[in-house]
Amino acid sequence: MVKKIDENTFENEVLKSEKPVLVDFYADWCGPCKMMAPIVEQISEEYGDQITFGKCNIDENMDIAQRYRVMSIPTLIIFKDGKPAEVWVGACSKAELEEKLKKY
């Protein structure tokens, strides 16, 4: 399951999480973001025990996007121990994303 992340939930769901958290920064009007959404959803079903999955709409949460320098979308950021561990910009395949997440 992919949780919707916003200004009210970001600190508790992402920064204070005991597990790594993958946040998918997206916008409703973004074509590549729409391609990534089902991939992130599928992977969340498979890896949900090890990693928490969230999505953050940059149009509704500009402060979060600016804080983490999200300049283009989709941008995926994996947070570990309350800090960004890795940033991936652009759409990717399910296999590519799984490969990136293996170390977490």
PDB file of N, CA and C in Angstrom:
ATOM      1  N   MET A   1       0.831  -1.187   0.000  1.00  0.00           N
ATOM      2  CA  MET A   1       0.000   0.000   0.000  1.00  0.00           C
ATOM      3  C   MET A   1       0.876   1.251   0.000  1.00  0.00           C
ATOM      4  N   VAL A   2       0.483   2.223  -0.798  1.00  0.00           N
ATOM      5  CA  VAL A   2       1.207   3.484  -0.881  1.00  0.00           C
ATOM      6  C   VAL A   2       0.395   4.538  -0.131  1.00  0.00           C
ATOM      7  N   LYS A   3       1.016   5.120   0.886  1.00  0.00           N
ATOM      8  CA  LYS A   3       0.328   6.127   1.703  1.00  0.00           C
ATOM      9  C   LYS A   3       0.459   7.501   1.063  1.00  0.00           C
ATOM     10  N   LYS A   4      -0.597   8.283   1.160  1.00  0.00           N
ATOM     11  CA  LYS A   4      -0.531   9.663   0.689  1.00  0.00           C
ATOM     12  C   LYS A   4       0.182  10.488   1.761  1.00  0.00           C
ATOM     13  N   ILE A   5       1.219  11.187   1.355  1.00  0.00           N
ATOM     14  CA  ILE A   5       2.043  11.978   2.275  1.00  0.00           C
ATOM     15  C   ILE A   5       1.790  13.459   1.998  1.00  0.00           C
ATOM     16  N   ASP A   6       1.588  14.230   3.067  1.00  0.00           N
ATOM     17  CA  ASP A   6       1.437  15.676   2.912  1.00  0.00           C
ATOM     18  C   ASP A   6       2.160  16.381   4.058  1.00  0.00           C
ATOM     19  N   GLU A   7       2.007  17.701   4.117  1.00  0.00           N
ATOM     20  CA  GLU A   7       2.695  18.486   5.157  1.00  0.00           C
ATOM     21  C   GLU A   7       2.364  17.985   6.562  1.00  0.00           C
ATOM     22  N   ASN A   8       1.132  17.534   6.767  1.00  0.00           N
ATOM     23  CA  ASN A   8       0.700  17.102   8.097  1.00  0.00           C
ATOM     24  C   ASN A   8       1.256  15.744   8.499  1.00  0.00           C
ATOM     25  N   THR A   9       1.558  14.893   7.530  1.00  0.00           N
ATOM     26  CA  THR A   9       1.977  13.523   7.848  1.00  0.00           C
ATOM     27  C   THR A   9       3.455  13.264   7.567  1.00  0.00           C
ATOM     28  N   PHE A  10       4.126  14.188   6.883  1.00  0.00           N
ATOM     29  CA  PHE A  10       5.495  13.942   6.429  1.00  0.00           C
ATOM     30  C   PHE A  10       6.446  13.582   7.569  1.00  0.00           C
ATOM     31  N   GLU A  11       6.420  14.360   8.627  1.00  0.00           N
ATOM     32  CA  GLU A  11       7.370  14.113   9.721  1.00  0.00           C
ATOM     33  C   GLU A  11       7.174  12.731  10.338  1.00  0.00           C
ATOM     34  N   ASN A  12       5.943  12.393  10.700  1.00  0.00           N
ATOM     35  CA  ASN A  12       5.697  11.097  11.347  1.00  0.00           C
ATOM     36  C   ASN A  12       5.860   9.919  10.401  1.00  0.00           C
ATOM     37  N   GLU A  13       5.339  10.034   9.185  1.00  0.00           N
ATOM     38  CA  GLU A  13       5.356   8.909   8.244  1.00  0.00           C
ATOM     39  C   GLU A  13       6.723   8.687   7.607  1.00  0.00           C
ATOM     40  N   VAL A  14       7.482   9.766   7.412  1.00  0.00           N
ATOM     41  CA  VAL A  14       8.745   9.660   6.677  1.00  0.00           C
ATOM     42  C   VAL A  14       9.953   9.839   7.599  1.00  0.00           C
ATOM     43  N   LEU A  15      10.050  10.988   8.234  1.00  0.00           N
ATOM     44  CA  LEU A  15      11.257  11.310   8.997  1.00  0.00           C
ATOM     45  C   LEU A  15      11.406  10.485  10.271  1.00  0.00           C
ATOM     46  N   LYS A  16      10.299  10.097  10.890  1.00  0.00           N
ATOM     47  CA  LYS A  16      10.374   9.333  12.143  1.00  0.00           C
ATOM     48  C   LYS A  16      10.171   7.829  11.946  1.00  0.00           C
ATOM     49  N   SER A  17      10.091   7.391  10.713  1.00  0.00           N
ATOM     50  CA  SER A  17       9.851   5.977  10.424  1.00  0.00           C
ATOM     51  C   SER A  17      11.057   5.127  10.818  1.00  0.00           C
ATOM     52  N   GLU A  18      10.783   3.966  11.372  1.00  0.00           N
ATOM     53  CA  GLU A  18      11.864   3.045  11.723  1.00  0.00           C
ATOM     54  C   GLU A  18      12.343   2.274  10.500  1.00  0.00           C
ATOM     55  N   LYS A  19      11.492   2.175   9.483  1.00  0.00           N
ATOM     56  CA  LYS A  19      11.855   1.496   8.237  1.00  0.00           C
ATOM     57  C   LYS A  19      12.253   2.551   7.203  1.00  0.00           C
ATOM     58  N   PRO A  20      13.020   2.148   6.188  1.00  0.00           N
ATOM     59  CA  PRO A  20      13.249   3.073   5.073  1.00  0.00           C
ATOM     60  C   PRO A  20      11.904   3.437   4.434  1.00  0.00           C
ATOM     61  N   VAL A  21      11.821   4.643   3.884  1.00  0.00           N
ATOM     62  CA  VAL A  21      10.584   5.110   3.253  1.00  0.00           C
ATOM     63  C   VAL A  21      10.899   5.598   1.840  1.00  0.00           C
ATOM     64  N   LEU A  22      10.208   5.038   0.854  1.00  0.00           N
ATOM     65  CA  LEU A  22      10.321   5.517  -0.519  1.00  0.00           C
ATOM     66  C   LEU A  22       9.172   6.486  -0.762  1.00  0.00           C
ATOM     67  N   VAL A  23       9.510   7.738  -1.110  1.00  0.00           N
ATOM     68  CA  VAL A  23       8.480   8.732  -1.409  1.00  0.00           C
ATOM     69  C   VAL A  23       8.526   9.040  -2.903  1.00  0.00           C
ATOM     70  N   ASP A  24       7.386   8.866  -3.550  1.00  0.00           N
ATOM     71  CA  ASP A  24       7.209   9.156  -4.966  1.00  0.00           C
ATOM     72  C   ASP A  24       6.641  10.570  -5.077  1.00  0.00           C
ATOM     73  N   PHE A  25       7.470  11.516  -5.534  1.00  0.00           N
ATOM     74  CA  PHE A  25       7.016  12.889  -5.747  1.00  0.00           C
ATOM     75  C   PHE A  25       6.440  12.973  -7.156  1.00  0.00           C
ATOM     76  N   TYR A  26       5.181  13.424  -7.263  1.00  0.00           N
ATOM     77  CA  TYR A  26       4.467  13.377  -8.535  1.00  0.00           C
ATOM     78  C   TYR A  26       3.534  14.581  -8.669  1.00  0.00           C
ATOM     79  N   ALA A  27       2.909  14.682  -9.841  1.00  0.00           N
ATOM     80  CA  ALA A  27       1.819  15.636 -10.069  1.00  0.00           C
ATOM     81  C   ALA A  27       0.766  14.932 -10.917  1.00  0.00           C
ATOM     82  N   ASP A  28      -0.482  15.325 -10.736  1.00  0.00           N
ATOM     83  CA  ASP A  28      -1.583  14.682 -11.460  1.00  0.00           C
ATOM     84  C   ASP A  28      -1.478  14.855 -12.972  1.00  0.00           C
ATOM     85  N   TRP A  29      -0.870  15.944 -13.429  1.00  0.00           N
ATOM     86  CA  TRP A  29      -0.779  16.250 -14.855  1.00  0.00           C
ATOM     87  C   TRP A  29       0.436  15.613 -15.535  1.00  0.00           C
ATOM     88  N   CYS A  30       1.262  14.915 -14.794  1.00  0.00           N
ATOM     89  CA  CYS A  30       2.541  14.386 -15.292  1.00  0.00           C
ATOM     90  C   CYS A  30       2.369  12.982 -15.882  1.00  0.00           C
ATOM     91  N   GLY A  31       2.595  12.841 -17.190  1.00  0.00           N
ATOM     92  CA  GLY A  31       2.465  11.547 -17.863  1.00  0.00           C
ATOM     93  C   GLY A  31       3.376  10.466 -17.299  1.00  0.00           C
ATOM     94  N   PRO A  32       4.698  10.719 -17.203  1.00  0.00           N
ATOM     95  CA  PRO A  32       5.591   9.702 -16.641  1.00  0.00           C
ATOM     96  C   PRO A  32       5.233   9.326 -15.195  1.00  0.00           C
ATOM     97  N   CYS A  33       4.686  10.287 -14.438  1.00  0.00           N
ATOM     98  CA  CYS A  33       4.261   9.988 -13.063  1.00  0.00           C
ATOM     99  C   CYS A  33       3.122   8.971 -13.072  1.00  0.00           C
ATOM    100  N   LYS A  34       2.212   9.130 -14.033  1.00  0.00           N
ATOM    101  CA  LYS A  34       1.091   8.194 -14.152  1.00  0.00           C
ATOM    102  C   LYS A  34       1.586   6.797 -14.514  1.00  0.00           C
ATOM    103  N   MET A  35       2.695   6.724 -15.268  1.00  0.00           N
ATOM    104  CA  MET A  35       3.283   5.422 -15.601  1.00  0.00           C
ATOM    105  C   MET A  35       3.926   4.789 -14.365  1.00  0.00           C
ATOM    106  N   MET A  36       4.506   5.607 -13.500  1.00  0.00           N
ATOM    107  CA  MET A  36       5.206   5.091 -12.318  1.00  0.00           C
ATOM    108  C   MET A  36       4.256   4.638 -11.216  1.00  0.00           C
ATOM    109  N   ALA A  37       3.100   5.263 -11.109  1.00  0.00           N
ATOM    110  CA  ALA A  37       2.179   4.981  -9.997  1.00  0.00           C
ATOM    111  C   ALA A  37       1.851   3.493  -9.846  1.00  0.00           C
ATOM    112  N   PRO A  38       1.453   2.776 -10.923  1.00  0.00           N
ATOM    113  CA  PRO A  38       1.154   1.350 -10.731  1.00  0.00           C
ATOM    114  C   PRO A  38       2.392   0.518 -10.405  1.00  0.00           C
ATOM    115  N   ILE A  39       3.553   0.948 -10.888  1.00  0.00           N
ATOM    116  CA  ILE A  39       4.800   0.230 -10.580  1.00  0.00           C
ATOM    117  C   ILE A  39       5.107   0.358  -9.091  1.00  0.00           C
ATOM    118  N   VAL A  40       5.012   1.573  -8.572  1.00  0.00           N
ATOM    119  CA  VAL A  40       5.266   1.795  -7.141  1.00  0.00           C
ATOM    120  C   VAL A  40       4.243   1.021  -6.308  1.00  0.00           C
ATOM    121  N   GLU A  41       2.995   1.011  -6.757  1.00  0.00           N
ATOM    122  CA  GLU A  41       1.937   0.281  -6.045  1.00  0.00           C
ATOM    123  C   GLU A  41       2.252  -1.217  -6.002  1.00  0.00           C
ATOM    124  N   GLN A  42       2.647  -1.788  -7.142  1.00  0.00           N
ATOM    125  CA  GLN A  42       2.992  -3.223  -7.202  1.00  0.00           C
ATOM    126  C   GLN A  42       4.152  -3.550  -6.272  1.00  0.00           C
ATOM    127  N   ILE A  43       5.185  -2.735  -6.331  1.00  0.00           N
ATOM    128  CA  ILE A  43       6.372  -2.998  -5.511  1.00  0.00           C
ATOM    129  C   ILE A  43       6.052  -2.829  -4.032  1.00  0.00           C
ATOM    130  N   SER A  44       5.138  -1.914  -3.711  1.00  0.00           N
ATOM    131  CA  SER A  44       4.764  -1.735  -2.302  1.00  0.00           C
ATOM    132  C   SER A  44       4.106  -2.994  -1.749  1.00  0.00           C
ATOM    133  N   GLU A  45       3.383  -3.715  -2.597  1.00  0.00           N
ATOM    134  CA  GLU A  45       2.751  -4.971  -2.164  1.00  0.00           C
ATOM    135  C   GLU A  45       3.815  -6.023  -1.851  1.00  0.00           C
ATOM    136  N   GLU A  46       4.895  -6.021  -2.633  1.00  0.00           N
ATOM    137  CA  GLU A  46       5.944  -7.031  -2.490  1.00  0.00           C
ATOM    138  C   GLU A  46       6.959  -6.695  -1.392  1.00  0.00           C
ATOM    139  N   TYR A  47       7.261  -5.415  -1.223  1.00  0.00           N
ATOM    140  CA  TYR A  47       8.330  -5.007  -0.307  1.00  0.00           C
ATOM    141  C   TYR A  47       7.814  -4.274   0.931  1.00  0.00           C
ATOM    142  N   GLY A  48       6.502  -4.252   1.118  1.00  0.00           N
ATOM    143  CA  GLY A  48       5.900  -3.489   2.207  1.00  0.00           C
ATOM    144  C   GLY A  48       6.372  -3.861   3.597  1.00  0.00           C
ATOM    145  N   ASP A  49       6.895  -5.083   3.773  1.00  0.00           N
ATOM    146  CA  ASP A  49       7.406  -5.486   5.087  1.00  0.00           C
ATOM    147  C   ASP A  49       8.716  -4.785   5.419  1.00  0.00           C
ATOM    148  N   GLN A  50       9.527  -4.511   4.394  1.00  0.00           N
ATOM    149  CA  GLN A  50      10.850  -3.933   4.620  1.00  0.00           C
ATOM    150  C   GLN A  50      10.888  -2.419   4.440  1.00  0.00           C
ATOM    151  N   ILE A  51      10.023  -1.905   3.549  1.00  0.00           N
ATOM    152  CA  ILE A  51      10.065  -0.495   3.172  1.00  0.00           C
ATOM    153  C   ILE A  51       8.649   0.072   3.234  1.00  0.00           C
ATOM    154  N   THR A  52       8.520   1.296   3.740  1.00  0.00           N
ATOM    155  CA  THR A  52       7.241   2.001   3.696  1.00  0.00           C
ATOM    156  C   THR A  52       7.201   2.798   2.397  1.00  0.00           C
ATOM    157  N   PHE A  53       6.046   2.838   1.750  1.00  0.00           N
ATOM    158  CA  PHE A  53       5.900   3.540   0.476  1.00  0.00           C
ATOM    159  C   PHE A  53       4.920   4.688   0.629  1.00  0.00           C
ATOM    160  N   GLY A  54       5.304   5.844   0.081  1.00  0.00           N
ATOM    161  CA  GLY A  54       4.436   7.004   0.131  1.00  0.00           C
ATOM    162  C   GLY A  54       4.466   7.763  -1.177  1.00  0.00           C
ATOM    163  N   LYS A  55       3.459   8.604  -1.382  1.00  0.00           N
ATOM    164  CA  LYS A  55       3.438   9.467  -2.555  1.00  0.00           C
ATOM    165  C   LYS A  55       3.082  10.871  -2.106  1.00  0.00           C
ATOM    166  N   CYS A  56       3.727  11.850  -2.741  1.00  0.00           N
ATOM    167  CA  CYS A  56       3.561  13.243  -2.341  1.00  0.00           C
ATOM    168  C   CYS A  56       3.307  14.091  -3.585  1.00  0.00           C
ATOM    169  N   ASN A  57       2.136  14.701  -3.657  1.00  0.00           N
ATOM    170  CA  ASN A  57       1.771  15.557  -4.778  1.00  0.00           C
ATOM    171  C   ASN A  57       2.498  16.895  -4.622  1.00  0.00           C
ATOM    172  N   ILE A  58       3.370  17.219  -5.574  1.00  0.00           N
ATOM    173  CA  ILE A  58       4.183  18.433  -5.427  1.00  0.00           C
ATOM    174  C   ILE A  58       3.356  19.706  -5.557  1.00  0.00           C
ATOM    175  N   ASP A  59       2.246  19.649  -6.290  1.00  0.00           N
ATOM    176  CA  ASP A  59       1.401  20.839  -6.426  1.00  0.00           C
ATOM    177  C   ASP A  59       0.696  21.179  -5.115  1.00  0.00           C
ATOM    178  N   GLU A  60       0.386  20.169  -4.331  1.00  0.00           N
ATOM    179  CA  GLU A  60      -0.294  20.378  -3.050  1.00  0.00           C
ATOM    180  C   GLU A  60       0.686  20.548  -1.890  1.00  0.00           C
ATOM    181  N   ASN A  61       1.941  20.161  -2.097  1.00  0.00           N
ATOM    182  CA  ASN A  61       2.944  20.174  -1.023  1.00  0.00           C
ATOM    183  C   ASN A  61       4.252  20.778  -1.523  1.00  0.00           C
ATOM    184  N   MET A  62       4.174  22.017  -1.993  1.00  0.00           N
ATOM    185  CA  MET A  62       5.345  22.675  -2.577  1.00  0.00           C
ATOM    186  C   MET A  62       6.494  22.824  -1.591  1.00  0.00           C
ATOM    187  N   ASP A  63       6.172  23.033  -0.317  1.00  0.00           N
ATOM    188  CA  ASP A  63       7.231  23.207   0.684  1.00  0.00           C
ATOM    189  C   ASP A  63       8.095  21.959   0.801  1.00  0.00           C
ATOM    190  N   ILE A  64       7.460  20.795   0.822  1.00  0.00           N
ATOM    191  CA  ILE A  64       8.225  19.539   0.910  1.00  0.00           C
ATOM    192  C   ILE A  64       9.072  19.377  -0.343  1.00  0.00           C
ATOM    193  N   ALA A  65       8.483  19.613  -1.509  1.00  0.00           N
ATOM    194  CA  ALA A  65       9.211  19.475  -2.775  1.00  0.00           C
ATOM    195  C   ALA A  65      10.422  20.410  -2.803  1.00  0.00           C
ATOM    196  N   GLN A  66      10.251  21.641  -2.358  1.00  0.00           N
ATOM    197  CA  GLN A  66      11.363  22.596  -2.345  1.00  0.00           C
ATOM    198  C   GLN A  66      12.430  22.190  -1.336  1.00  0.00           C
ATOM    199  N   ARG A  67      11.997  21.726  -0.167  1.00  0.00           N
ATOM    200  CA  ARG A  67      12.940  21.332   0.879  1.00  0.00           C
ATOM    201  C   ARG A  67      13.897  20.247   0.377  1.00  0.00           C
ATOM    202  N   TYR A  68      13.382  19.330  -0.442  1.00  0.00           N
ATOM    203  CA  TYR A  68      14.209  18.222  -0.934  1.00  0.00           C
ATOM    204  C   TYR A  68      14.624  18.415  -2.388  1.00  0.00           C
ATOM    205  N   ARG A  69      14.526  19.652  -2.864  1.00  0.00           N
ATOM    206  CA  ARG A  69      15.001  20.060  -4.186  1.00  0.00           C
ATOM    207  C   ARG A  69      14.449  19.184  -5.318  1.00  0.00           C
ATOM    208  N   VAL A  70      13.158  18.918  -5.252  1.00  0.00           N
ATOM    209  CA  VAL A  70      12.510  18.169  -6.328  1.00  0.00           C
ATOM    210  C   VAL A  70      12.279  19.154  -7.472  1.00  0.00           C
ATOM    211  N   MET A  71      13.087  19.022  -8.531  1.00  0.00           N
ATOM    212  CA  MET A  71      13.038  19.957  -9.656  1.00  0.00           C
ATOM    213  C   MET A  71      12.263  19.395 -10.840  1.00  0.00           C
ATOM    214  N   SER A  72      12.268  18.079 -11.000  1.00  0.00           N
ATOM    215  CA  SER A  72      11.503  17.460 -12.075  1.00  0.00           C
ATOM    216  C   SER A  72      10.850  16.204 -11.525  1.00  0.00           C
ATOM    217  N   ILE A  73       9.814  15.768 -12.206  1.00  0.00           N
ATOM    218  CA  ILE A  73       9.052  14.626 -11.708  1.00  0.00           C
ATOM    219  C   ILE A  73       8.867  13.611 -12.822  1.00  0.00           C
ATOM    220  N   PRO A  74       8.711  12.359 -12.484  1.00  0.00           N
ATOM    221  CA  PRO A  74       8.702  11.839 -11.115  1.00  0.00           C
ATOM    222  C   PRO A  74      10.094  11.845 -10.495  1.00  0.00           C
ATOM    223  N   THR A  75      10.134  12.093  -9.203  1.00  0.00           N
ATOM    224  CA  THR A  75      11.350  11.943  -8.410  1.00  0.00           C
ATOM    225  C   THR A  75      11.024  10.995  -7.269  1.00  0.00           C
ATOM    226  N   LEU A  76      11.859   9.983  -7.098  1.00  0.00           N
ATOM    227  CA  LEU A  76      11.714   9.041  -5.992  1.00  0.00           C
ATOM    228  C   LEU A  76      12.862   9.284  -5.031  1.00  0.00           C
ATOM    229  N   ILE A  77      12.536   9.483  -3.764  1.00  0.00           N
ATOM    230  CA  ILE A  77      13.571   9.664  -2.740  1.00  0.00           C
ATOM    231  C   ILE A  77      13.370   8.589  -1.693  1.00  0.00           C
ATOM    232  N   ILE A  78      14.450   7.876  -1.377  1.00  0.00           N
ATOM    233  CA  ILE A  78      14.376   6.902  -0.290  1.00  0.00           C
ATOM    234  C   ILE A  78      14.985   7.553   0.943  1.00  0.00           C
ATOM    235  N   PHE A  79      14.204   7.600   1.999  1.00  0.00           N
ATOM    236  CA  PHE A  79      14.632   8.178   3.273  1.00  0.00           C
ATOM    237  C   PHE A  79      15.001   7.046   4.214  1.00  0.00           C
ATOM    238  N   LYS A  80      16.126   7.212   4.890  1.00  0.00           N
ATOM    239  CA  LYS A  80      16.552   6.233   5.885  1.00  0.00           C
ATOM    240  C   LYS A  80      17.033   7.010   7.099  1.00  0.00           C
ATOM    241  N   ASP A  81      16.557   6.627   8.273  1.00  0.00           N
ATOM    242  CA  ASP A  81      16.913   7.317   9.517  1.00  0.00           C
ATOM    243  C   ASP A  81      16.619   8.818   9.434  1.00  0.00           C
ATOM    244  N   GLY A  82      15.510   9.163   8.784  1.00  0.00           N
ATOM    245  CA  GLY A  82      15.076  10.552   8.731  1.00  0.00           C
ATOM    246  C   GLY A  82      15.785  11.437   7.730  1.00  0.00           C
ATOM    247  N   LYS A  83      16.648  10.843   6.896  1.00  0.00           N
ATOM    248  CA  LYS A  83      17.401  11.633   5.924  1.00  0.00           C
ATOM    249  C   LYS A  83      17.299  10.991   4.545  1.00  0.00           C
ATOM    250  N   PRO A  84      17.377  11.815   3.485  1.00  0.00           N
ATOM    251  CA  PRO A  84      17.385  11.233   2.142  1.00  0.00           C
ATOM    252  C   PRO A  84      18.642  10.386   1.949  1.00  0.00           C
ATOM    253  N   ALA A  85      18.463   9.141   1.557  1.00  0.00           N
ATOM    254  CA  ALA A  85      19.600   8.253   1.320  1.00  0.00           C
ATOM    255  C   ALA A  85      19.959   8.222  -0.162  1.00  0.00           C
ATOM    256  N   GLU A  86      18.933   8.231  -1.021  1.00  0.00           N
ATOM    257  CA  GLU A  86      19.157   8.235  -2.469  1.00  0.00           C
ATOM    258  C   GLU A  86      18.015   8.962  -3.148  1.00  0.00           C
ATOM    259  N   VAL A  87      18.337   9.561  -4.297  1.00  0.00           N
ATOM    260  CA  VAL A  87      17.342  10.268  -5.104  1.00  0.00           C
ATOM    261  C   VAL A  87      17.411   9.718  -6.524  1.00  0.00           C
ATOM    262  N   TRP A  88      16.245   9.373  -7.063  1.00  0.00           N
ATOM    263  CA  TRP A  88      16.166   8.884  -8.442  1.00  0.00           C
ATOM    264  C   TRP A  88      15.182   9.753  -9.192  1.00  0.00           C
ATOM    265  N   VAL A  89      15.621  10.332 -10.309  1.00  0.00           N
ATOM    266  CA  VAL A  89      14.778  11.230 -11.093  1.00  0.00           C
ATOM    267  C   VAL A  89      14.380  10.543 -12.395  1.00  0.00           C
ATOM    268  N   GLY A  90      13.099  10.626 -12.721  1.00  0.00           N
ATOM    269  CA  GLY A  90      12.598  10.064 -13.969  1.00  0.00           C
ATOM    270  C   GLY A  90      11.938   8.717 -13.770  1.00  0.00           C
ATOM    271  N   ALA A  91      11.171   8.332 -14.778  1.00  0.00           N
ATOM    272  CA  ALA A  91      10.464   7.051 -14.731  1.00  0.00           C
ATOM    273  C   ALA A  91      11.455   5.911 -14.933  1.00  0.00           C
ATOM    274  N   CYS A  92      11.129   4.759 -14.365  1.00  0.00           N
ATOM    275  CA  CYS A  92      11.945   3.567 -14.553  1.00  0.00           C
ATOM    276  C   CYS A  92      11.026   2.348 -14.564  1.00  0.00           C
ATOM    277  N   SER A  93      11.584   1.224 -14.960  1.00  0.00           N
ATOM    278  CA  SER A  93      10.787  -0.002 -15.006  1.00  0.00           C
ATOM    279  C   SER A  93      10.684  -0.610 -13.610  1.00  0.00           C
ATOM    280  N   LYS A  94       9.784  -1.565 -13.482  1.00  0.00           N
ATOM    281  CA  LYS A  94       9.622  -2.279 -12.212  1.00  0.00           C
ATOM    282  C   LYS A  94      10.931  -2.965 -11.831  1.00  0.00           C
ATOM    283  N   ALA A  95      11.573  -3.616 -12.807  1.00  0.00           N
ATOM    284  CA  ALA A  95      12.831  -4.324 -12.543  1.00  0.00           C
ATOM    285  C   ALA A  95      13.923  -3.358 -12.084  1.00  0.00           C
ATOM    286  N   GLU A  96      13.999  -2.191 -12.714  1.00  0.00           N
ATOM    287  CA  GLU A  96      15.009  -1.196 -12.320  1.00  0.00           C
ATOM    288  C   GLU A  96      14.770  -0.714 -10.893  1.00  0.00           C
ATOM    289  N   LEU A  97      13.518  -0.451 -10.562  1.00  0.00           N
ATOM    290  CA  LEU A  97      13.208   0.028  -9.215  1.00  0.00           C
ATOM    291  C   LEU A  97      13.485  -1.057  -8.179  1.00  0.00           C
ATOM    292  N   GLU A  98      13.132  -2.290  -8.492  1.00  0.00           N
ATOM    293  CA  GLU A  98      13.417  -3.395  -7.567  1.00  0.00           C
ATOM    294  C   GLU A  98      14.915  -3.516  -7.315  1.00  0.00           C
ATOM    295  N   GLU A  99      15.704  -3.365  -8.365  1.00  0.00           N
ATOM    296  CA  GLU A  99      17.163  -3.451  -8.238  1.00  0.00           C
ATOM    297  C   GLU A  99      17.679  -2.343  -7.313  1.00  0.00           C
ATOM    298  N   LYS A 100      17.147  -1.143  -7.463  1.00  0.00           N
ATOM    299  CA  LYS A 100      17.570  -0.008  -6.633  1.00  0.00           C
ATOM    300  C   LYS A 100      17.209  -0.219  -5.165  1.00  0.00           C
ATOM    301  N   LEU A 101      16.095  -0.901  -4.918  1.00  0.00           N
ATOM    302  CA  LEU A 101      15.614  -1.070  -3.542  1.00  0.00           C
ATOM    303  C   LEU A 101      16.235  -2.257  -2.818  1.00  0.00           C
ATOM    304  N   LYS A 102      16.953  -3.108  -3.530  1.00  0.00           N
ATOM    305  CA  LYS A 102      17.494  -4.337  -2.920  1.00  0.00           C
ATOM    306  C   LYS A 102      18.344  -4.072  -1.684  1.00  0.00           C
ATOM    307  N   LYS A 103      19.096  -2.984  -1.690  1.00  0.00           N
ATOM    308  CA  LYS A 103      19.994  -2.722  -0.558  1.00  0.00           C
ATOM    309  C   LYS A 103      19.268  -2.227   0.687  1.00  0.00           C
ATOM    310  N   TYR A 104      17.967  -1.954   0.567  1.00  0.00           N
ATOM    311  CA  TYR A 104      17.207  -1.463   1.709  1.00  0.00           C
ATOM    312  C   TYR A 104      16.326  -2.550   2.267  1.00  0.00           C
TER     313      TYR A 104
END
